[in-house]
XYZ file of C-alpha atoms in Angstrom:
394
model
C 192.308 141.408 253.088
C 190.692 145.026 251.486
C 187.090 144.792 251.112
C 184.802 147.058 249.044
C 180.919 147.884 249.667
C 178.804 148.645 246.208
C 175.328 149.914 245.979
C 173.309 147.397 244.054
C 170.966 149.579 241.607
C 169.178 146.265 240.533
C 165.923 145.009 241.534
C 164.500 141.841 242.454
C 163.306 141.131 238.761
C 166.654 142.231 237.559
C 169.049 139.335 238.763
C 169.978 138.499 235.066
C 171.510 141.859 234.961
C 172.865 141.759 238.306
C 174.733 138.304 237.451
C 176.422 140.413 234.562
C 177.394 142.976 236.832
C 179.135 140.465 239.448
C 180.749 138.795 236.821
C 182.293 142.147 235.742
C 183.603 142.814 239.325
C 185.131 139.355 239.299
C 187.029 140.356 236.476
C 188.220 143.363 238.034
C 189.335 141.572 241.153
C 186.523 141.866 243.209
C 184.598 138.460 244.665
C 181.282 138.939 246.081
C 181.248 137.868 249.982
C 177.586 138.683 251.360
C 174.650 140.802 250.027
C 172.194 143.123 252.035
C 168.816 145.164 250.776
C 170.934 147.542 249.025
C 174.553 147.149 249.381
C 177.320 144.100 248.359
C 180.415 143.510 249.838
C 183.266 142.384 247.915
C 186.691 141.772 248.731
C 189.913 142.248 246.624
C 191.337 139.139 244.965
C 193.068 138.247 241.788
C 190.982 139.148 238.499
C 188.754 136.076 237.950
C 186.623 134.644 235.077
C 183.660 133.454 237.457
C 180.392 133.022 236.694
C 177.212 133.692 239.124
C 173.939 132.415 239.227
C 170.958 133.653 241.109
C 167.974 131.667 242.027
C 164.809 133.263 243.163
C 163.575 131.860 246.622
C 160.335 132.963 247.831
C 161.325 131.677 251.059
C 164.229 134.049 251.164
C 167.194 131.029 251.259
C 167.971 127.631 249.287
C 167.656 124.815 251.611
C 170.673 122.764 252.625
C 169.954 119.880 250.538
C 169.458 122.198 247.369
C 172.523 123.533 248.089
C 174.571 120.600 248.514
C 173.429 119.435 245.160
C 174.672 122.626 243.525
C 177.739 122.047 245.360
C 178.327 119.074 243.857
C 177.669 120.079 240.428
C 180.454 122.771 240.921
C 178.499 126.017 242.215
C 179.217 127.337 245.683
C 176.618 129.237 247.877
C 177.764 132.569 248.268
C 174.733 134.895 249.828
C 171.106 134.990 250.164
C 169.348 138.607 250.255
C 165.807 139.939 248.860
C 164.663 136.549 248.643
C 167.757 135.715 246.047
C 170.136 133.115 246.490
C 173.543 133.828 244.512
C 175.861 131.039 243.338
C 179.165 131.245 241.928
C 181.505 128.713 239.696
C 185.132 128.990 238.275
C 184.147 126.099 235.918
C 183.328 127.254 232.663
C 181.838 123.762 232.072
C 179.868 123.505 235.274
C 176.456 122.457 234.524
C 173.678 124.866 234.622
C 171.881 124.947 237.846
C 168.502 124.690 235.861
C 168.532 122.841 232.731
C 164.745 121.684 232.642
C 162.503 124.453 231.291
C 159.551 123.086 233.634
C 161.479 123.331 236.655
C 162.953 126.501 236.176
C 159.813 128.207 235.042
C 157.826 126.828 238.088
C 160.492 128.628 240.504
C 160.450 131.598 238.578
C 157.004 131.734 238.337
C 156.493 131.240 241.985
C 158.858 133.986 242.575
C 156.948 136.518 240.408
C 153.976 135.356 241.723
C 155.088 136.472 245.150
C 156.013 139.659 244.039
C 152.746 140.451 242.158
C 150.680 139.227 245.313
C 152.829 142.116 247.194
C 151.996 144.677 244.740
C 148.468 143.728 244.245
C 148.054 143.747 248.241
C 149.815 147.167 248.348
C 147.274 148.437 245.413
C 144.424 147.015 247.360
C 145.468 149.274 250.655
C 146.045 152.128 248.595
C 142.365 151.764 246.796
C 140.445 150.929 250.225
C 141.720 154.191 251.325
C 140.797 156.096 248.200
C 137.557 156.975 249.419
C 139.036 158.695 252.588
C 141.429 160.555 250.235
C 138.785 161.838 248.128
C 136.895 163.029 251.075
C 139.771 164.760 252.503
C 140.169 166.259 249.450
C 136.515 167.296 249.015
C 136.601 168.829 252.520
C 139.698 170.547 251.673
C 138.142 172.673 248.634
C 140.637 171.139 246.050
C 143.808 169.884 244.905
C 146.143 173.081 246.219
C 143.775 173.419 249.368
C 144.596 169.384 249.879
C 148.299 170.006 249.445
C 148.494 173.442 251.637
C 146.568 171.224 254.786
C 148.381 167.877 254.591
C 151.875 169.033 253.091
C 153.679 168.843 250.002
C 156.021 166.066 250.704
C 152.675 164.008 251.941
C 151.211 164.465 248.852
C 154.129 163.823 246.257
C 155.343 160.992 248.330
C 151.512 159.351 247.789
C 151.692 159.543 244.139
C 155.366 158.680 244.017
C 154.751 155.163 245.494
C 151.752 154.648 243.745
C 153.633 155.184 240.346
C 156.538 153.065 241.706
C 153.691 150.494 242.372
C 152.557 150.403 239.017
C 155.778 150.538 237.307
C 157.236 147.505 239.471
C 154.242 145.541 238.212
C 154.774 146.098 234.501
C 158.490 145.199 235.118
C 157.429 142.035 236.650
C 155.095 141.033 234.074
C 157.662 142.001 231.233
C 160.744 140.345 232.863
C 158.736 137.140 233.255
C 157.375 136.873 229.680
C 160.884 137.719 228.458
C 162.493 134.891 230.333
C 159.720 132.472 229.717
C 160.141 132.944 226.098
C 163.616 132.278 226.212
C 163.220 129.199 228.465
C 161.031 127.759 225.690
C 163.609 128.109 223.030
C 166.194 126.182 225.352
C 168.080 129.364 226.041
C 168.974 129.064 230.067
C 170.979 132.513 230.139
C 172.071 135.512 228.465
C 174.545 137.591 229.580
C 172.912 140.966 229.269
C 174.970 144.625 229.078
C 173.970 145.585 232.241
C 175.950 148.941 232.288
C 173.120 151.130 230.917
C 170.521 149.484 233.206
C 173.250 150.201 236.001
C 173.583 154.237 235.121
C 169.748 154.442 234.560
C 168.935 152.824 237.869
C 171.745 154.771 239.824
C 170.506 158.064 238.300
C 166.829 157.157 239.333
C 167.987 156.039 242.862
C 169.827 159.572 243.194
C 166.805 161.648 241.815
C 164.741 159.793 244.514
C 166.840 160.600 247.320
C 167.672 164.378 246.227
C 163.783 164.662 245.742
C 163.003 163.066 249.095
C 165.807 165.189 250.861
C 164.734 168.429 249.021
C 160.842 168.059 250.134
C 161.744 167.206 253.666
C 164.228 170.210 253.854
C 161.486 172.190 252.292
C 158.400 171.092 254.303
C 160.532 171.260 257.726
C 161.243 174.598 257.113
C 158.199 175.883 255.864
C 155.948 174.829 258.381
C 158.124 175.998 261.470
C 156.096 178.856 262.963
C 157.823 182.255 262.503
C 155.870 184.141 264.737
C 152.573 183.843 266.736
C 150.501 186.439 268.667
C 148.160 185.845 271.343
C 145.128 187.131 269.439
C 143.878 188.468 266.335
C 144.206 192.101 267.195
C 147.767 191.755 267.081
C 148.150 190.674 263.746
C 150.122 193.180 261.373
C 148.430 194.362 258.236
C 147.668 190.929 257.148
C 145.479 189.766 257.119
C 142.478 192.066 257.941
C 142.309 192.187 261.611
C 139.238 191.591 263.695
C 139.748 195.187 265.407
C 139.116 196.602 262.008
C 136.171 194.569 260.881
C 134.000 194.510 264.424
C 135.451 196.516 266.930
C 133.075 195.875 269.471
C 133.413 191.813 268.935
C 137.269 192.754 269.361
C 136.774 194.373 272.635
C 134.650 191.625 274.066
C 137.644 189.005 273.128
C 140.564 191.128 274.080
C 138.726 191.719 277.532
C 137.966 188.157 277.978
C 141.570 187.287 277.372
C 142.708 189.704 280.021
C 140.696 188.200 282.741
C 142.447 185.701 284.954
C 140.015 183.011 283.643
C 139.777 182.607 280.128
C 136.140 181.436 279.143
C 136.239 177.795 277.753
C 133.776 179.268 274.761
C 136.182 181.723 273.514
C 138.864 180.489 270.851
C 141.124 182.545 269.032
C 144.726 182.579 267.350
C 147.095 184.087 264.879
C 149.790 182.951 263.348
C 152.365 183.110 260.381
C 154.051 180.088 258.694
C 154.752 179.176 254.818
C 155.134 175.965 252.975
C 156.060 174.488 249.524
C 153.115 176.585 247.711
C 153.151 179.977 249.758
C 155.946 182.157 250.605
C 153.732 183.540 253.581
C 150.865 182.720 255.222
C 149.129 184.635 258.023
C 145.948 183.650 259.532
C 143.798 184.723 262.481
C 140.832 183.344 264.294
C 138.304 184.018 266.837
C 134.868 182.650 267.896
C 132.549 183.211 270.851
C 129.783 181.456 272.200
C 127.167 182.830 274.391
C 128.173 182.249 277.832
C 128.071 183.511 281.849
C 131.398 185.765 282.317
C 132.136 189.045 283.382
C 132.402 189.894 279.312
C 129.899 187.704 278.000
C 126.294 187.218 278.862
C 123.729 184.768 277.365
C 122.122 187.698 275.645
C 125.739 187.982 273.517
C 125.164 186.083 269.976
C 127.537 183.736 268.637
C 130.551 185.553 266.633
C 132.783 184.030 264.353
C 135.703 185.353 262.440
C 138.370 183.798 260.315
C 140.905 185.798 258.076
C 143.733 184.342 255.895
C 146.252 186.055 254.029
C 148.503 184.002 251.187
C 151.138 185.284 248.998
C 151.580 182.584 246.566
C 154.806 181.104 245.095
C 153.600 182.202 241.772
C 150.416 184.051 239.973
C 149.245 180.575 238.571
C 149.417 179.224 242.148
C 147.063 181.992 243.226
C 144.615 182.048 240.545
C 144.232 178.138 241.063
C 143.808 178.366 244.621
C 141.319 181.185 244.401
C 138.930 179.278 242.004
C 139.604 176.211 244.647
C 138.356 178.738 247.436
C 135.374 180.164 245.602
C 134.105 176.741 244.619
C 134.390 175.653 248.512
C 132.482 178.608 249.619
C 129.932 178.325 246.855
C 129.017 175.152 247.842
C 127.316 176.168 250.708
C 123.751 175.560 250.724
C 122.162 178.612 249.103
C 125.063 180.814 248.596
C 124.783 183.828 246.587
C 127.903 184.964 245.000
C 128.812 188.737 243.961
C 131.710 189.116 241.839
C 133.470 192.437 242.043
C 136.823 193.264 240.087
C 136.549 196.467 237.748
C 135.521 198.533 240.777
C 139.049 198.362 242.366
C 142.220 199.297 240.327
C 144.706 196.068 241.018
C 142.312 193.491 241.938
C 142.240 190.478 239.556
C 139.408 188.455 241.456
C 137.181 189.370 244.050
C 133.979 187.532 245.325
C 131.411 188.170 248.008
C 129.338 185.212 249.335
C 126.588 185.240 251.579
C 125.014 181.942 252.645
C 121.760 181.119 254.176
C 123.193 180.801 257.698
C 124.227 184.327 257.599
C 127.909 183.522 256.993
C 129.688 186.394 255.166
C 132.917 185.521 252.756
C 135.280 187.911 251.144
C 137.502 186.877 248.830
C 140.312 188.896 246.985
C 143.475 188.387 244.594
C 145.829 190.679 243.192
C 148.577 188.938 241.345
C 149.971 186.223 243.804
C 148.393 187.773 247.027
C 145.218 186.639 248.385
C 143.035 187.397 251.330
C 139.901 185.800 252.350
C 137.646 186.404 255.263
C 134.880 184.426 256.544
C 132.529 186.165 259.095
C 129.392 186.014 261.275
C 128.440 188.948 263.226
C 126.373 192.324 263.287
C 129.053 194.085 261.260
C 128.360 194.216 257.200
C 131.426 192.754 255.389
C 130.444 194.400 252.298
C 131.036 197.703 253.633
C 134.616 196.943 254.720
C 135.604 195.551 251.482
C 137.985 198.552 250.649
C 139.615 197.779 254.127
C 140.165 194.248 252.613
C 141.256 195.020 249.235
C 144.157 197.833 250.749
C 145.370 195.108 252.743
C 145.789 192.765 249.731
C 147.434 195.540 247.536
C 149.776 196.953 250.402
């Protein structure tokens, strides 16, 4: 016998819409056989005028004794899914499964309460992690920095889940209120026009699927490392290389890396990638701690170098990101900020930041391009500002 599988675009609170949909499918010659979380299976039969009733069941399935009572009243059990039990009858005069307002209201209220408890539990988990989320955003330096760190898909998914929980809570409250009002008036069932809700839910489901797939593809392709060098001296033009800023420090790093044994206190890398916010991101990092080795001695001072070059998807993103970068670096205790812009043609934002610990920060933006450099060492980063600016404008 021919069978047909259909997606069920109705939520657990829309069972009256679902009843109308199942009755419409029966009129087209498709009788419900089984139902899962998202799909319903129909078998091809002659067109029939069937009545469907869906009963919310917190336990997931109606008990045998209760099912037997319904069958005696002319209702056959069809399927159970999503905490709902589906019954069907070909008798237009079959008595309603629930005729007593209090009994049906209690059953429905119990189901709604379980739904609300589930949403409340999820909301509590989200709220309990809010401090961690806020701390992470603070550490990253702002909303765009957070997205750049944790990934666009995770950030959007977080908000989508939150909005979904709120919408579900509102839907549960509204649906229960409408049902309670009808039951008080003695109206047990209303054949709701399901087609508008059906189309809206299908469009919403398709939009969510497209969004998730698009974000996943974009996030995956954006975080694949396009190229990686062994140490900062091999970075090509962007960002400002360590060799240009501090030649002696670069030579020490270069020599140490060429040794057979890499000192544990040397750390450096350079890589290039992209993500949802930036079409190009290149970064270089190097640090040295004083140690006993053939190239580094205890008399060598701690050195640190970090440079990163961004080419944002738009000027608006670049401007906002630079503002967050400025705020993040300006939060250092005792930081002194010097702004420059008019001194260089083509520079939209430029800042020199010096903190009391001796770290020097240089931030430059031109259009949708940015470069930031953090340095701790003997070189004067202010005297090398021309090279960074030329780097960004290149």
